[in-house]
PDB file of C-alpha atoms in Angstrom:
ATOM      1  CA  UNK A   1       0.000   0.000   0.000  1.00  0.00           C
ATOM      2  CA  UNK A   2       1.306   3.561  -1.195  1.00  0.00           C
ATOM      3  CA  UNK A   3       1.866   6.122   1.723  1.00  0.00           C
ATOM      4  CA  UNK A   4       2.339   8.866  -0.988  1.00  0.00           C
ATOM      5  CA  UNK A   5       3.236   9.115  -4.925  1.00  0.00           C
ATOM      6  CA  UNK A   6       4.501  11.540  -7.095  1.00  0.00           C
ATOM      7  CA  UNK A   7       4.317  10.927 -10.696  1.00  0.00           C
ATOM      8  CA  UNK A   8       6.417  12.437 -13.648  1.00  0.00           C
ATOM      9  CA  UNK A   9       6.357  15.687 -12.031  1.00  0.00           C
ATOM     10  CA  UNK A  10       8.068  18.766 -13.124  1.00  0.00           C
ATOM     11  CA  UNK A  11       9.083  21.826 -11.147  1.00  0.00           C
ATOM     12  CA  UNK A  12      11.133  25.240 -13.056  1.00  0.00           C
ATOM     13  CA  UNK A  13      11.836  27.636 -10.947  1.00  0.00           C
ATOM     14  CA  UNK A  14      12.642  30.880 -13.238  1.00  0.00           C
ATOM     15  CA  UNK A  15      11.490  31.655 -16.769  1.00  0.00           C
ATOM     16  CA  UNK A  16      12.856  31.626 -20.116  1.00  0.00           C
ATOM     17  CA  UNK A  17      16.699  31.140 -20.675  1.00  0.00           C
ATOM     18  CA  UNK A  18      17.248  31.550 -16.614  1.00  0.00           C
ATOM     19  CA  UNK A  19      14.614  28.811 -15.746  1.00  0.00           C
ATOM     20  CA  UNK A  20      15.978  25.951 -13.919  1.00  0.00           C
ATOM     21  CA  UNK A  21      14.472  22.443 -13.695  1.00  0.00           C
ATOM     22  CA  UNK A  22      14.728  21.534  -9.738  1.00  0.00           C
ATOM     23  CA  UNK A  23      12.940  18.287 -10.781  1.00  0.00           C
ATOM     24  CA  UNK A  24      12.284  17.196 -14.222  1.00  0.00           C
ATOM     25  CA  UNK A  25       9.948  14.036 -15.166  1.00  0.00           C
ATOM     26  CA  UNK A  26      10.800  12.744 -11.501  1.00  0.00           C
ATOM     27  CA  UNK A  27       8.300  10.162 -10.062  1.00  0.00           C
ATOM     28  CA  UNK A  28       8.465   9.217  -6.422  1.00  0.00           C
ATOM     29  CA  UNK A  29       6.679   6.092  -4.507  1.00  0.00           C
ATOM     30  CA  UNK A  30       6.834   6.088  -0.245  1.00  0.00           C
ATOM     31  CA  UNK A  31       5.657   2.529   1.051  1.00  0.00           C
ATOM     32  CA  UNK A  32       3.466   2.125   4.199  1.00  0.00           C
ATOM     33  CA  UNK A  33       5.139   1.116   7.153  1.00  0.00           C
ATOM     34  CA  UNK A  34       9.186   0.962   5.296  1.00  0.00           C
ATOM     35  CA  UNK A  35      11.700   2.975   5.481  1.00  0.00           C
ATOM     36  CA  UNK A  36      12.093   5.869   2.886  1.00  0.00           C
ATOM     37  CA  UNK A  37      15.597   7.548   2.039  1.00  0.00           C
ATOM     38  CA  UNK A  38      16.686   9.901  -0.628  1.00  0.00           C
ATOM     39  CA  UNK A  39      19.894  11.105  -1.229  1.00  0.00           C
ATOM     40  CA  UNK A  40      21.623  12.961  -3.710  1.00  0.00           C
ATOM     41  CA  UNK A  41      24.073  16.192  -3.953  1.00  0.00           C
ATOM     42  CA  UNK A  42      23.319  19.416  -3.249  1.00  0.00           C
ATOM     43  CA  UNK A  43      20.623  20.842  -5.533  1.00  0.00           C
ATOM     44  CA  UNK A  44      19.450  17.843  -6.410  1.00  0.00           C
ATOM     45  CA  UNK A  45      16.021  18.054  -6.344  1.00  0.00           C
ATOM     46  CA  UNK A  46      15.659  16.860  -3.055  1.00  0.00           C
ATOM     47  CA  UNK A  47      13.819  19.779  -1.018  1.00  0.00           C
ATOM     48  CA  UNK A  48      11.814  19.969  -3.995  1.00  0.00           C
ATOM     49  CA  UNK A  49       9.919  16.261  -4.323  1.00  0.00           C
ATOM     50  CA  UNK A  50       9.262  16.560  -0.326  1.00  0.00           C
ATOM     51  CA  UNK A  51       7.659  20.477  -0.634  1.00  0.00           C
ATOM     52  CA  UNK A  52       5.783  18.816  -4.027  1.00  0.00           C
ATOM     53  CA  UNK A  53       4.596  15.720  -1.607  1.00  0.00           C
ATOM     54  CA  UNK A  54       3.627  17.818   1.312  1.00  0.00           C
ATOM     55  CA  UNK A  55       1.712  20.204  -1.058  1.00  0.00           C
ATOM     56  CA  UNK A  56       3.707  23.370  -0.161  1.00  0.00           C
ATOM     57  CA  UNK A  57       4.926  23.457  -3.889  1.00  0.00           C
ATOM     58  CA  UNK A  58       2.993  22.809  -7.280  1.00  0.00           C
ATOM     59  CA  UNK A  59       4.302  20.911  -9.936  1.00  0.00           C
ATOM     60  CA  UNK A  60       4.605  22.795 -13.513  1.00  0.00           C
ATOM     61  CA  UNK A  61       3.483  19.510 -14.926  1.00  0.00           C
ATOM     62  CA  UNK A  62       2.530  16.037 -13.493  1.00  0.00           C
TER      63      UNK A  62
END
């Protein structure tokens, strides 16, 4: 059972030739009772999937 999803979601922050994709096409599945990491380098796209998931973000697309 799914806990939360994200699916092929797209966040720009910026427009035109200074836009930058903070998360581009990413999908994201969090299990029910397991254990959920993500990891990556800074500016990633990390902060972004978790303020898309908790809803304090909108995704451009997805």
């Amino acid at each position: 059972m799914l806990a939360a999803s994200l699916s092929h979601v797209t966040k720009t922050y910026g427009t035109g030739a200074l836009a930058v994709a903070a998360a581009d096409d990413a999908s994201l599945d969090i299990v029910a009772n397991r254990f959920t990491v993500m990891s990556g380098p800074s500016g990633s796209g990390k902060t972004t999937l978790l303020n898309l998931l908790g809803g304090i973000d909108r995704p451009m697309r997805g």
